[in-house]
Coordinates of C-alpha atoms in Angstrom, one line a residue:
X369 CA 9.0 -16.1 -0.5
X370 CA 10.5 -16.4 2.9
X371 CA 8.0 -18.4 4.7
X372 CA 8.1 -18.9 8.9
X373 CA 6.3 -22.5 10.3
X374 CA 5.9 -22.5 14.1
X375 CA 5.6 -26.1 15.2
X376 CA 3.8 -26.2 18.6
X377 CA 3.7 -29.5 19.1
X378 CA 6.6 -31.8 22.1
X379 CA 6.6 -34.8 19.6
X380 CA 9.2 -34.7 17.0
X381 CA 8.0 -37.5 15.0
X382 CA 3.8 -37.3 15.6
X383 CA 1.3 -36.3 13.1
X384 CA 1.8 -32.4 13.4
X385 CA 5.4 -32.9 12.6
X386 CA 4.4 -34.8 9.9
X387 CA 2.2 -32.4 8.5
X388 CA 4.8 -29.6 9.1
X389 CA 7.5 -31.6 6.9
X390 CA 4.8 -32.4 4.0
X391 CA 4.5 -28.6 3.6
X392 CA 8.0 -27.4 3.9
X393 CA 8.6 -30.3 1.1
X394 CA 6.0 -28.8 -1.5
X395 CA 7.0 -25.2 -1.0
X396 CA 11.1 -25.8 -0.4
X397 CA 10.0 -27.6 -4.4
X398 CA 8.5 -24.6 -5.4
X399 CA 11.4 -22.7 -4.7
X400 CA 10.2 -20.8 -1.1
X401 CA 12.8 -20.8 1.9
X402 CA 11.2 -22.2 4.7
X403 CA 12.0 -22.1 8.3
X404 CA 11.0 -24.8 10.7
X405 CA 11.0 -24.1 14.6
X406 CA 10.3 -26.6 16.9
X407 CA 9.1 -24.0 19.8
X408 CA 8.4 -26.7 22.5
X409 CA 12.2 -27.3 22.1
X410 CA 12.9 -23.9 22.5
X411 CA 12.6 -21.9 26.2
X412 CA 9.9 -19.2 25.2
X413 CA 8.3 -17.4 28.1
X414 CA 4.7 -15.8 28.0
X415 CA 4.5 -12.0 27.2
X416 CA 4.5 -10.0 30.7
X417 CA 2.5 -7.0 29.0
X418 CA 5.2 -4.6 30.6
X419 CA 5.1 -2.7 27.6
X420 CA 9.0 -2.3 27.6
X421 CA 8.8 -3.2 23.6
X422 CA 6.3 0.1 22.6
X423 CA 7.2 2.4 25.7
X424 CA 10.7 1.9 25.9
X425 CA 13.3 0.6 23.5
X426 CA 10.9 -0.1 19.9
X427 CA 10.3 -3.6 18.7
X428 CA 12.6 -4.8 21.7
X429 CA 11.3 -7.7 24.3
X430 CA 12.5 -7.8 27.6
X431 CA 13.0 -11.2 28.2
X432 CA 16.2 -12.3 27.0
X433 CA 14.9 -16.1 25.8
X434 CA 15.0 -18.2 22.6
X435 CA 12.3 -16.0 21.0
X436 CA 15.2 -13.5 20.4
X437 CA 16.6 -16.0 18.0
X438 CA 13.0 -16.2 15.9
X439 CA 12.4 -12.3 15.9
X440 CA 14.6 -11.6 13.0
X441 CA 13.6 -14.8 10.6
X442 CA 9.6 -13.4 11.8
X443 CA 10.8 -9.7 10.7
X444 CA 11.8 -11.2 7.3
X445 CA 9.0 -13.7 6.6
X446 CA 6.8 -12.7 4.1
X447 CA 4.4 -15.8 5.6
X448 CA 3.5 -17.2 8.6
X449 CA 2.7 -21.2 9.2
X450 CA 1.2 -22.0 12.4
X451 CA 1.2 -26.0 13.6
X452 CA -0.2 -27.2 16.7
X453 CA -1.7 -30.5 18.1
X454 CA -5.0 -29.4 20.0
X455 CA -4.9 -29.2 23.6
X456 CA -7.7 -28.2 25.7
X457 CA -9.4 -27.3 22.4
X458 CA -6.5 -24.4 21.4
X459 CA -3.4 -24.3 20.7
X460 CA -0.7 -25.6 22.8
X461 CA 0.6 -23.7 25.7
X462 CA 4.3 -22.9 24.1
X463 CA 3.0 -22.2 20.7
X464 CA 0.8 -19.8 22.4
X465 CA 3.4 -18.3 24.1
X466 CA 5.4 -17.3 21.2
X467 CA 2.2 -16.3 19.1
X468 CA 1.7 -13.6 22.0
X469 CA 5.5 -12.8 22.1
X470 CA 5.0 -11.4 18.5
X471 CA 3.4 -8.4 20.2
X472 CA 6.8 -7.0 20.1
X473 CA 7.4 -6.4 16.9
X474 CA 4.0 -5.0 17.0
X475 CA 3.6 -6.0 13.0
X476 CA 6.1 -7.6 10.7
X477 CA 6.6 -5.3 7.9
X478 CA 6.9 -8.1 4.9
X479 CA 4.4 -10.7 6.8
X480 CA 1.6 -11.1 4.3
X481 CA -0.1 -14.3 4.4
X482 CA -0.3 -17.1 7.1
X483 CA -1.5 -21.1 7.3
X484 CA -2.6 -22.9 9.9
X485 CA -2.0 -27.1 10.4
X486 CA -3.8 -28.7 13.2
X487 CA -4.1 -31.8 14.6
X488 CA -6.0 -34.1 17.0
X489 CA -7.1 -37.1 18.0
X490 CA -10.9 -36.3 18.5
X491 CA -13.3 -34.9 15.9
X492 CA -15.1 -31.3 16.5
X493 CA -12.2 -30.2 19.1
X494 CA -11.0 -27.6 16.6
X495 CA -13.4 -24.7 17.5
X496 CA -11.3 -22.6 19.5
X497 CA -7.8 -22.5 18.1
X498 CA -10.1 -21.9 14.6
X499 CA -11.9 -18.9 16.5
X500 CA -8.3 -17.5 17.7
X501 CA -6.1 -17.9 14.4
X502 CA -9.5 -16.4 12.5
X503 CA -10.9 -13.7 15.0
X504 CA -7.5 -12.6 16.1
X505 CA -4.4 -13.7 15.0
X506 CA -4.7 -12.9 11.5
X507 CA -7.1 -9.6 12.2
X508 CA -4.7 -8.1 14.7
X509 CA -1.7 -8.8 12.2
X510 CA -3.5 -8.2 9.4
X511 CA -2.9 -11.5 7.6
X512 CA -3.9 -13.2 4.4
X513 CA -5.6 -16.8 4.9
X514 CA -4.4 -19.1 2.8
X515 CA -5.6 -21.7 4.3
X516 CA -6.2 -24.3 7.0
X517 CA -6.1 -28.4 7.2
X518 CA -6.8 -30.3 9.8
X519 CA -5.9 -34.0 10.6
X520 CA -7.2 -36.6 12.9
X521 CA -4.9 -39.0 14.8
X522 CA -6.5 -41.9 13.6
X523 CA -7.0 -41.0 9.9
X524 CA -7.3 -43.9 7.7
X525 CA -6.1 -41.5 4.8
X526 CA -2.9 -39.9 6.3
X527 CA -1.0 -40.4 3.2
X528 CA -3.7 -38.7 0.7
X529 CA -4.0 -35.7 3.9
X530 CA -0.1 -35.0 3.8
X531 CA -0.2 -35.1 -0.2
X532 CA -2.9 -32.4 -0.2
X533 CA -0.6 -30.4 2.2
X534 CA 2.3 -31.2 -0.1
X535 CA 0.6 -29.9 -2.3
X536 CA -0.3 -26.8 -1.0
X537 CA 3.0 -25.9 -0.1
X538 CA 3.9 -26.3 -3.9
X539 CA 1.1 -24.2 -5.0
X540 CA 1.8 -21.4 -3.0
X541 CA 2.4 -18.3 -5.2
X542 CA 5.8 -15.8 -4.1
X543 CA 3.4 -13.2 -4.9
X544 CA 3.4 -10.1 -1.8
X545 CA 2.6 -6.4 -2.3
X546 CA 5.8 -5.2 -3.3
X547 CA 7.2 -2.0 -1.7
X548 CA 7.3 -0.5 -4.7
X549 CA 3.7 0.0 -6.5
X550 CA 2.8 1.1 -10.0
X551 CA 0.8 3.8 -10.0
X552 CA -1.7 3.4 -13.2
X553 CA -2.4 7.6 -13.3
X554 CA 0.0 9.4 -15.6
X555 CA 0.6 6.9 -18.3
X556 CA 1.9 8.0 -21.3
X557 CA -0.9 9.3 -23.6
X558 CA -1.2 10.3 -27.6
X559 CA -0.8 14.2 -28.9
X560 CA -1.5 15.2 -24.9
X561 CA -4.8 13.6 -24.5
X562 CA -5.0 12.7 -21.5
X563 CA -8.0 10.1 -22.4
X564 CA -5.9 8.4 -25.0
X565 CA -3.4 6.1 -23.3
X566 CA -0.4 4.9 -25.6
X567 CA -0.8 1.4 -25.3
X568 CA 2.5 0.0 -26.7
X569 CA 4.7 2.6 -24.7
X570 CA 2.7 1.8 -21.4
X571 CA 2.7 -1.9 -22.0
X572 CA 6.2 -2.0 -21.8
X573 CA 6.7 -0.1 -18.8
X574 CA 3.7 -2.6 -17.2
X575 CA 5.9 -5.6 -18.7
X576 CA 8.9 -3.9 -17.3
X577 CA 7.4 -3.6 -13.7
X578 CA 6.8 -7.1 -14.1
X579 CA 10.1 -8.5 -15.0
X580 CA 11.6 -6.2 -11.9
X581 CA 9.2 -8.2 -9.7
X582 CA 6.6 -4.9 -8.8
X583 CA 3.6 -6.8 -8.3
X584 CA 1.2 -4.0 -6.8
X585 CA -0.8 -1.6 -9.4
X586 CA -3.3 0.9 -8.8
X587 CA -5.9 2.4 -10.5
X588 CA -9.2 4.0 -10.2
X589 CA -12.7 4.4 -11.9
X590 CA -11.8 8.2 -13.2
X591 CA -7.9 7.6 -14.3
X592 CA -7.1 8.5 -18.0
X593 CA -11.5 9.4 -18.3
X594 CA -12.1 5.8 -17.6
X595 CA -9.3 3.8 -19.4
X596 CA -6.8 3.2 -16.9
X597 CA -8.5 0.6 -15.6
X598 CA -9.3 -1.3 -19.2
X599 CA -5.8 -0.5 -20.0
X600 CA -4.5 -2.8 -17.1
X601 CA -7.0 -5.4 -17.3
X602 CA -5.5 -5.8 -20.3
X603 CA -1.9 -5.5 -20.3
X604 CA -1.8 -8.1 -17.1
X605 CA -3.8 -9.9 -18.9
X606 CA -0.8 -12.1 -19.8
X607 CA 0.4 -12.9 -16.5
X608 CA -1.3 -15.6 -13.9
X609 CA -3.6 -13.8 -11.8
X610 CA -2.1 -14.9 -8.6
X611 CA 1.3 -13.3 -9.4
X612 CA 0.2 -9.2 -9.2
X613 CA -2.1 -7.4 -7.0
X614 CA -4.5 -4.5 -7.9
X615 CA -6.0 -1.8 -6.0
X616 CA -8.9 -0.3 -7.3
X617 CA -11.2 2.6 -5.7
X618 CA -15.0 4.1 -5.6
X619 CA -15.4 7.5 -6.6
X620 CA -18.3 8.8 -5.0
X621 CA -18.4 12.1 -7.4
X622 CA -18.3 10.2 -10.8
X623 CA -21.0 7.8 -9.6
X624 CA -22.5 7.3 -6.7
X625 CA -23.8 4.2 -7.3
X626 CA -21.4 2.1 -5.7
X627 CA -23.3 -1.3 -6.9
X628 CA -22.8 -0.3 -10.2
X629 CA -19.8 1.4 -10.5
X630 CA -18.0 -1.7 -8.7
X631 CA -19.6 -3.9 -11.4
X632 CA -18.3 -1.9 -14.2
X633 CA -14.6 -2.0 -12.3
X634 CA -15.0 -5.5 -12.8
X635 CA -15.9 -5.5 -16.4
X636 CA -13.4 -2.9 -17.1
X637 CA -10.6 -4.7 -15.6
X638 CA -12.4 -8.7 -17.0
X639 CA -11.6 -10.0 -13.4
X640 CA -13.0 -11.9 -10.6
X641 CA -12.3 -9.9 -8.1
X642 CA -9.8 -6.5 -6.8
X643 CA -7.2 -7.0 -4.5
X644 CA -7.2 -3.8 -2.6
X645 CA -10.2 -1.7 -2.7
X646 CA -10.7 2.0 -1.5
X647 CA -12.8 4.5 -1.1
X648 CA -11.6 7.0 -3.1
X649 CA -9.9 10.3 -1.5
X650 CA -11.9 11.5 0.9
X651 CA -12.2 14.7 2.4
X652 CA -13.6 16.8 5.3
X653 CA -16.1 17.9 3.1
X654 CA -17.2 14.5 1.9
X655 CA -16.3 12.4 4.7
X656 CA -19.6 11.6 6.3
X657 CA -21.9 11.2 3.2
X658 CA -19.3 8.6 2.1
X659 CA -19.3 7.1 5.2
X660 CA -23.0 6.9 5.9
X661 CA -23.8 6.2 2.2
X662 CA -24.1 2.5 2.7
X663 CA -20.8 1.5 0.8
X664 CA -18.8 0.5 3.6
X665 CA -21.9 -2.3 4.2
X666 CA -21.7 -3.7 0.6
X667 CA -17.9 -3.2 0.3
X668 CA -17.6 -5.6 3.4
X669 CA -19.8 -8.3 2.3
X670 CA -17.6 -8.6 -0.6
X671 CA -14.8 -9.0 1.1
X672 CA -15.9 -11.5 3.2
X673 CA -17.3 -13.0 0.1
X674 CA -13.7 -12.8 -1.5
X675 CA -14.6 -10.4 -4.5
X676 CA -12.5 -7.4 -2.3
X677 CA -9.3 -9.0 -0.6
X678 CA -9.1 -6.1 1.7
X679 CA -10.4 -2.8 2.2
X680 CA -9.5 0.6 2.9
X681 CA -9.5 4.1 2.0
X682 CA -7.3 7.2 0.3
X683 CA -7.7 10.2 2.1
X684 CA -6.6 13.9 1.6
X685 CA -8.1 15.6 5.0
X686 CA -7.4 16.8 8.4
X687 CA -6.3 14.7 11.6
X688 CA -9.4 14.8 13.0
X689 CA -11.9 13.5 10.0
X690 CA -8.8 10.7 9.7
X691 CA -9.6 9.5 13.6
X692 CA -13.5 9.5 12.4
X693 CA -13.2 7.3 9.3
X694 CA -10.6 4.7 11.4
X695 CA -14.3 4.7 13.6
X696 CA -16.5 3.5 11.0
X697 CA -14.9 0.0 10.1
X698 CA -11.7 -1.9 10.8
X699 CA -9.7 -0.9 8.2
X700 CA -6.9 -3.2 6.6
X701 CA -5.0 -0.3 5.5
X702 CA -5.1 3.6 4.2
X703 CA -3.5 5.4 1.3
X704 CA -2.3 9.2 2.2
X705 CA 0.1 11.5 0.6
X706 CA 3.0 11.5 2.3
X707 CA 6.2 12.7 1.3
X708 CA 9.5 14.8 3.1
X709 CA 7.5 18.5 2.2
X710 CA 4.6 17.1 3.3
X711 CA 5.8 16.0 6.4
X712 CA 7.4 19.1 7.4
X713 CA 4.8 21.6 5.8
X714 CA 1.8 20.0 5.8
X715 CA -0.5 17.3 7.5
X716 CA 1.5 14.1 6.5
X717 CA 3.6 13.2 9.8
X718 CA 0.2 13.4 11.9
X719 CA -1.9 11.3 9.7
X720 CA 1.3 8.5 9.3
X721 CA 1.5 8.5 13.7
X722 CA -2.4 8.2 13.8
X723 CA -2.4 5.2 11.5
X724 CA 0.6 4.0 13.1
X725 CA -0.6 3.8 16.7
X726 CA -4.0 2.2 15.2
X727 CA -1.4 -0.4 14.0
X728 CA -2.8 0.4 10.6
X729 CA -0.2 -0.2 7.2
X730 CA 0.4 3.1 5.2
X731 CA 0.0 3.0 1.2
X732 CA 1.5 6.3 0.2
X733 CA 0.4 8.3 -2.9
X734 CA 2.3 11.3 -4.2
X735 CA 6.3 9.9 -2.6
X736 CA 7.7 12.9 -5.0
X737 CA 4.8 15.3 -4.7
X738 CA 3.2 15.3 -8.1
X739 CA 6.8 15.5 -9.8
X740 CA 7.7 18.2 -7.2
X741 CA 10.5 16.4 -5.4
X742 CA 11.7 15.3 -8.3
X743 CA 12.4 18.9 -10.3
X744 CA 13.4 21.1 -7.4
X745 CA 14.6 24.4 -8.0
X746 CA 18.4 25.0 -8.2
X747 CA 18.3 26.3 -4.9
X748 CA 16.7 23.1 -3.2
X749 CA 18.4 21.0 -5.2
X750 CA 22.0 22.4 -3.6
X751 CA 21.9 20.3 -0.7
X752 CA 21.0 17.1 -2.5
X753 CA 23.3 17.5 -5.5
X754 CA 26.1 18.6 -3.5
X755 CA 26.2 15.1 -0.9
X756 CA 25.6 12.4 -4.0
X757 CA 25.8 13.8 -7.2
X758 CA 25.0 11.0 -9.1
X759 CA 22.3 10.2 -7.3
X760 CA 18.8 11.5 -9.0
X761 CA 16.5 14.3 -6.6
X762 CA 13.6 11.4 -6.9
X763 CA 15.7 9.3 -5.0
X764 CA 16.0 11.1 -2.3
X765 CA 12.5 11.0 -1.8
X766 CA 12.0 7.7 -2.5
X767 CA 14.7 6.6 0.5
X768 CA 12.9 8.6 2.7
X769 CA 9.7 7.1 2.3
X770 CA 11.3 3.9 2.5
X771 CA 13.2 4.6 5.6
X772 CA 8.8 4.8 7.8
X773 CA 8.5 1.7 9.2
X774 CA 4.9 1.6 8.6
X775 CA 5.0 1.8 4.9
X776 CA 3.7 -1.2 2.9
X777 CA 3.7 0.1 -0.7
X778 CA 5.0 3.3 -2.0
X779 CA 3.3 4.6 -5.0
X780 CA 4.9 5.9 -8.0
X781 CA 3.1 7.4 -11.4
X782 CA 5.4 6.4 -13.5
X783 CA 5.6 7.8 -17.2
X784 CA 9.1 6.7 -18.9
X785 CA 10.7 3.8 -18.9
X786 CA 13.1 6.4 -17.4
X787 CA 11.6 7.0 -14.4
X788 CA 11.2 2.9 -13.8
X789 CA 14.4 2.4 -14.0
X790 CA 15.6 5.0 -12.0
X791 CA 12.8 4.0 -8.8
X792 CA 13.5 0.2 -9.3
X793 CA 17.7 1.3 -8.9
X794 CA 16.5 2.9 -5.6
X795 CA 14.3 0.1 -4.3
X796 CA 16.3 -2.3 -4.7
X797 CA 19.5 -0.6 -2.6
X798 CA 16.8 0.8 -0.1
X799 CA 19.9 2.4 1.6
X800 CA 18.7 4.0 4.8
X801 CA 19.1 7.5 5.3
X802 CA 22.1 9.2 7.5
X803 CA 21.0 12.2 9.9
X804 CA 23.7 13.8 7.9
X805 CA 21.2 13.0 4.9
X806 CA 18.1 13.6 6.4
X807 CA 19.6 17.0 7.7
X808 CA 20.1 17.7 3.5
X809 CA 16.4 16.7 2.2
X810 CA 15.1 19.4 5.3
X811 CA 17.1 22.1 3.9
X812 CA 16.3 20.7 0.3
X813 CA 12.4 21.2 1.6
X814 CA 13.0 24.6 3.1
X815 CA 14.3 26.2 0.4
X816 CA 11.3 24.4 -1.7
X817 CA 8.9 25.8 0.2
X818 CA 10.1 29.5 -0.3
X819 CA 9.8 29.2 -3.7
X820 CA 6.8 27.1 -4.8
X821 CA 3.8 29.6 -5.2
X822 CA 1.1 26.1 -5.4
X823 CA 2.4 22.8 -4.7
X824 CA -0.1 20.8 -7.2
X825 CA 0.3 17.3 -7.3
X826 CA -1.5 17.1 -10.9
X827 CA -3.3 14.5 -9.7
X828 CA -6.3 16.4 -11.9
X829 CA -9.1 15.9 -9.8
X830 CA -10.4 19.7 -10.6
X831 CA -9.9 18.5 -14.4
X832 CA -13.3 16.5 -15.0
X833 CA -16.2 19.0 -13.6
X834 CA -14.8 22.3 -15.1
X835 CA -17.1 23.6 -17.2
X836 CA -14.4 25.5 -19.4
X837 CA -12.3 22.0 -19.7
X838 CA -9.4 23.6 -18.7
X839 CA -6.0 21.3 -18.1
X840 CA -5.3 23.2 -14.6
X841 CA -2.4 21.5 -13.2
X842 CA -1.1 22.7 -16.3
X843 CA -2.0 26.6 -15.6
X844 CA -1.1 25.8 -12.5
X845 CA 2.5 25.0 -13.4
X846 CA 2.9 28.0 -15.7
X847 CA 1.7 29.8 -12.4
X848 CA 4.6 28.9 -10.3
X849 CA 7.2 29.3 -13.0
X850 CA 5.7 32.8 -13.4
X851 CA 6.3 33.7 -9.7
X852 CA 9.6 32.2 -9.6
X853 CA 10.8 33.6 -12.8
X854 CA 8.6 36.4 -14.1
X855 CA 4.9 37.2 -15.7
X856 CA 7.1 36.8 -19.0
X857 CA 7.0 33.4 -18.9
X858 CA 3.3 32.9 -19.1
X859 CA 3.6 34.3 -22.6
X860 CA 3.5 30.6 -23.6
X861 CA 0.1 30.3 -23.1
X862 CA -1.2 32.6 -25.6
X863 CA -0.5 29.6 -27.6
X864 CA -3.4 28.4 -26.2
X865 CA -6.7 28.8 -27.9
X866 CA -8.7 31.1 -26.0
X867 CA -11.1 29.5 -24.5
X868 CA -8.4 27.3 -22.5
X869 CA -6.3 30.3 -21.2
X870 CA -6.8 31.6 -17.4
X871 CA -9.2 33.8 -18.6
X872 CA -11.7 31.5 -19.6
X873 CA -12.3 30.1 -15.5
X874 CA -15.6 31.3 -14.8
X875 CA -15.0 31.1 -11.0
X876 CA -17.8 28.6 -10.4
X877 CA -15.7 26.3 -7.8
X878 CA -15.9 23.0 -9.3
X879 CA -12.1 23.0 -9.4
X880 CA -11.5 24.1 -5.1
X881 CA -14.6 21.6 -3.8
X882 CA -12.4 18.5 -5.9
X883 CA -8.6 19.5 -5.0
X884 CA -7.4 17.2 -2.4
X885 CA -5.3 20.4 -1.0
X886 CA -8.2 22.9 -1.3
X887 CA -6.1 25.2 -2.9
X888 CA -7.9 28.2 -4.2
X889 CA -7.8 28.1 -7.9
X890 CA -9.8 30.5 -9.1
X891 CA -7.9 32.9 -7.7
X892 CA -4.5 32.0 -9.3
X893 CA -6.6 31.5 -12.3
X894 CA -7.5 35.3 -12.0
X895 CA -3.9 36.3 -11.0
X896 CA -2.4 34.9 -14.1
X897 CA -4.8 36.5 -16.0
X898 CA -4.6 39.5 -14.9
X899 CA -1.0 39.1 -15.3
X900 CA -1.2 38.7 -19.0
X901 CA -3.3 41.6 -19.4
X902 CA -6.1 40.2 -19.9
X903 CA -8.7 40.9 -17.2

């Protein structure tokens, strides 16, 4: 972990130094690369809110000082240490200065976590630079606290005080969401059922994710009918706590008892408490009752209890219901679907920009569409295959993903140790994309769109209430193939027993009201069947 310690204090050899050097000793031990500056050795000038940095040349400040030389170690710290003797019960005057210069880079994209060491030579004087580093430093930036000490002048007990921070430092985990996240959805399961996970063959891919340092996994209360989530509980089960994050959601439609359906997330899982939390994929249609259920409440006392680390929200509606759920609670992040044929054909950019400008990080669900982007017709493919043939069509989708700003994790549903392998080879070049590149993946998403009758995600939301039990992302699939390459090919359905074919949808909606596109399905459902004669 690349960690960042701000020393605002003039005396190079007082008590804040001190503490300063007693950390960067326990975590330099544990391995963590720490970088100590001195700030009231370094010319830093106060922020003149001109707004040159959002209005006219991105992430760029003006003023042409020494804070140019700590922008690129902030934009690659993964933590934050801030050290200050107290003056006039805050922070001192050049420490504050560069804490406010950090407006410029509007938000870090790998800080995660922060400290704060403070010092003074009174008791009780500690109230406001508290209030500041806790009310808005580490809300505006949307920081982990991991924790605060504080040290008086005259302490009889200095030695046992810069031990503890010694020690802290060494404990400090190297543990950060990374970019790329496991998605704990499409697992492989046993003869097809999707309720029966294969536990040895997922295990590995978990252990695999592990050993490539992915340390952000995400499930939710109606994944595999219910055993995803006692599925990861158990495979990480292993591994120290503090070394992986989960995210976890509530799913108003399978329970709406949030008390209890938290409770049993906990039991499922047999931990303490969920990393990231969410509400799970709301839409226009649902948006207010989730939002005036009383969740959000109870959610939020847990997190300030500790039992939710942060909170936030996955969300599959329009621009404006996404402006009215940023209304009801400050949010520390939101999950959409965003991908390249989303961006262009759909709602994706708009959502990403309005999350953006509320300075709010982006979790993205479905990078390759469902499996979409990564089994493009020959047509689509043209483009890609024809600038880096070697290179896989998931990929592409992945670097583009990669190449938002704003993105904290990336999802991924992988299946194969395959498919792993393949995203953990693009990850870890994260090559940024050329406008001769990006020009290819909008021609790739053109031709897509010309072809592809429904652009399911299989993300089987319209699988649990149908009353017919029918596997529709999989009708679905035989749908487009049958308008891209003839009625023929739904001949393989008849294998089908017949009260699982098209014909079998009684119409009733269940499917449409849970589809996080609001696609239509009974009508395909009576196209195809009409199509093989048999309505």
């Amino acid at each position: 972990m690349k960690i960042l310690v701000l020393n605002g204090s003039p005396r190079p050899h007082g008590n804040t130094a001190a503490m300063v050097s007693a950390f960067a000793e326990g975590a330099r031990e544990s391995g963590h690369e720490v970088t100590v500056v001195p700030v009231c050795q370094r010319k830093i000038a106060g922020c003149l809110a001109c707004e040159y940095c959002h209005t006219k040349e991105q992430r760029v400040c003006v003023q042409k000082d020494d804070m140019q030389e700590i922008y690129p170690v902030l934009d690659e710290a993964d933590m934050i240490v801030l050290a200050s003797p107290v003056y006039y019960h805050s922070f001192t005057g050049q420490l504050q200065c560069a804490i406010n210069r950090i407006y410029a880079l509007d938000r870090p994209l790998r800080l995660k976590k922060a400290a704060l060491l403070l010092s003074s030579g009174s008791e009780d004087v500690y109230g406001g630079a508290l209030y500041e580093y806790e009310n808005s430093f580490l809300g505006y930036l949307k920081l982990e606290n991991m924790g605060v000490f504080t040290m008086l002048e005259k302490e009889e007990q200095k030695e046992q005080k810069w031990k503890e921070i010694r020690e802290f430092g060494k404990s400090l985990n190297d543990a950060v969401p990374s970019r790329l996240g496991m998605g704990v959805m499409r697992l492989p399961v046993r003869d097809g059922d999707y309720g029966s996970i294969d536990y040895e063959k997922a295990k590995a891919i978990i252990d695999r994710c592990m050993e490539a340092g992915i340390t952000y996994y995400d499930t939710a209360y109606i994944y595999h009918e219910g055993k995803s989530e006692e599925f990861l509980g158990k495979a990480l089960r292993e591994y120290p706590r503090n070394r992986y994050f989960v995210a976890d959601k509530y799913n108003m439609q399978a329970n709406p008892d949030y008390r209890a359906q938290f409770a049993e997330q906990l039991k499922r899982l047999q931990m303490d408490y969920i990393d990231f939390y969410l509400l799970h994929g709301i839409q226009d249609s649902d948006a207010d009752e989730i939002l005036e259920n009383g969740c959000i409440a109870y959610f939020d006392a847990l997190r300030k209890k500790g039992t939710i680390r942060r909170l936030g929200f996955s969300f599959h509606g329009s621009p404006a219901v996404l402006r009215r759920c940023l209304e009801a609670y400050s949010w520390d992040f939101v999950q959409i679907q965003l991908n390249y044929y989303d961006w262009y054909f759909g709602d994706a950019r708009e959502l990403y920009e309005i999350l953006t400008e509320a300075r709010i990080p982006v979790m993205v669900m479905e990078t390759v569409h469902g499996g979409l982007l990564a089994n493009l017709n020959e047509d689509a493919a043209q483009p890609l295959k024809e600038a880096a043939p070697d290179r896989s069509l998931a990929s592409w989708a992945v670097r583009w993903v990669l190449d938002l700003p704003n993105v904290w994790v990336a999802l991924s549903g992988m299946s194969t140790l395959a498919q792993l392998e393949d995203n953990l080879r693009t990850y870890q070049e994260a090559l940024p994309l050329t406008e001769k590149e990006q020009e290819c993946i909008r021609e790739a998403a053109q031709k897509q769109r010309a072809a592809v009758a429904v652009a399911c995600t299989a993300c089987r939301y319209c699988c649990p209430g149908c009353p017919a039990g029918l596997d529709i992302p999989a009708l679905l699939k035989a749908y487009n193939d049958a308008k891209l390459g003839g009625a023929w090919r739904l001949a393989n359905l008849l294998s089908l027993e017949e009260g699982k074919r098209p014909s079998a949808c009684i119409s009733c909606g269940s499917c449409t009201r849970h589809c996080p596109q609001g696609f239509q399905i009974p009508k395909y459902m009576r196209e195809m069947a009409e199509m093989m004669g048999q309505e």
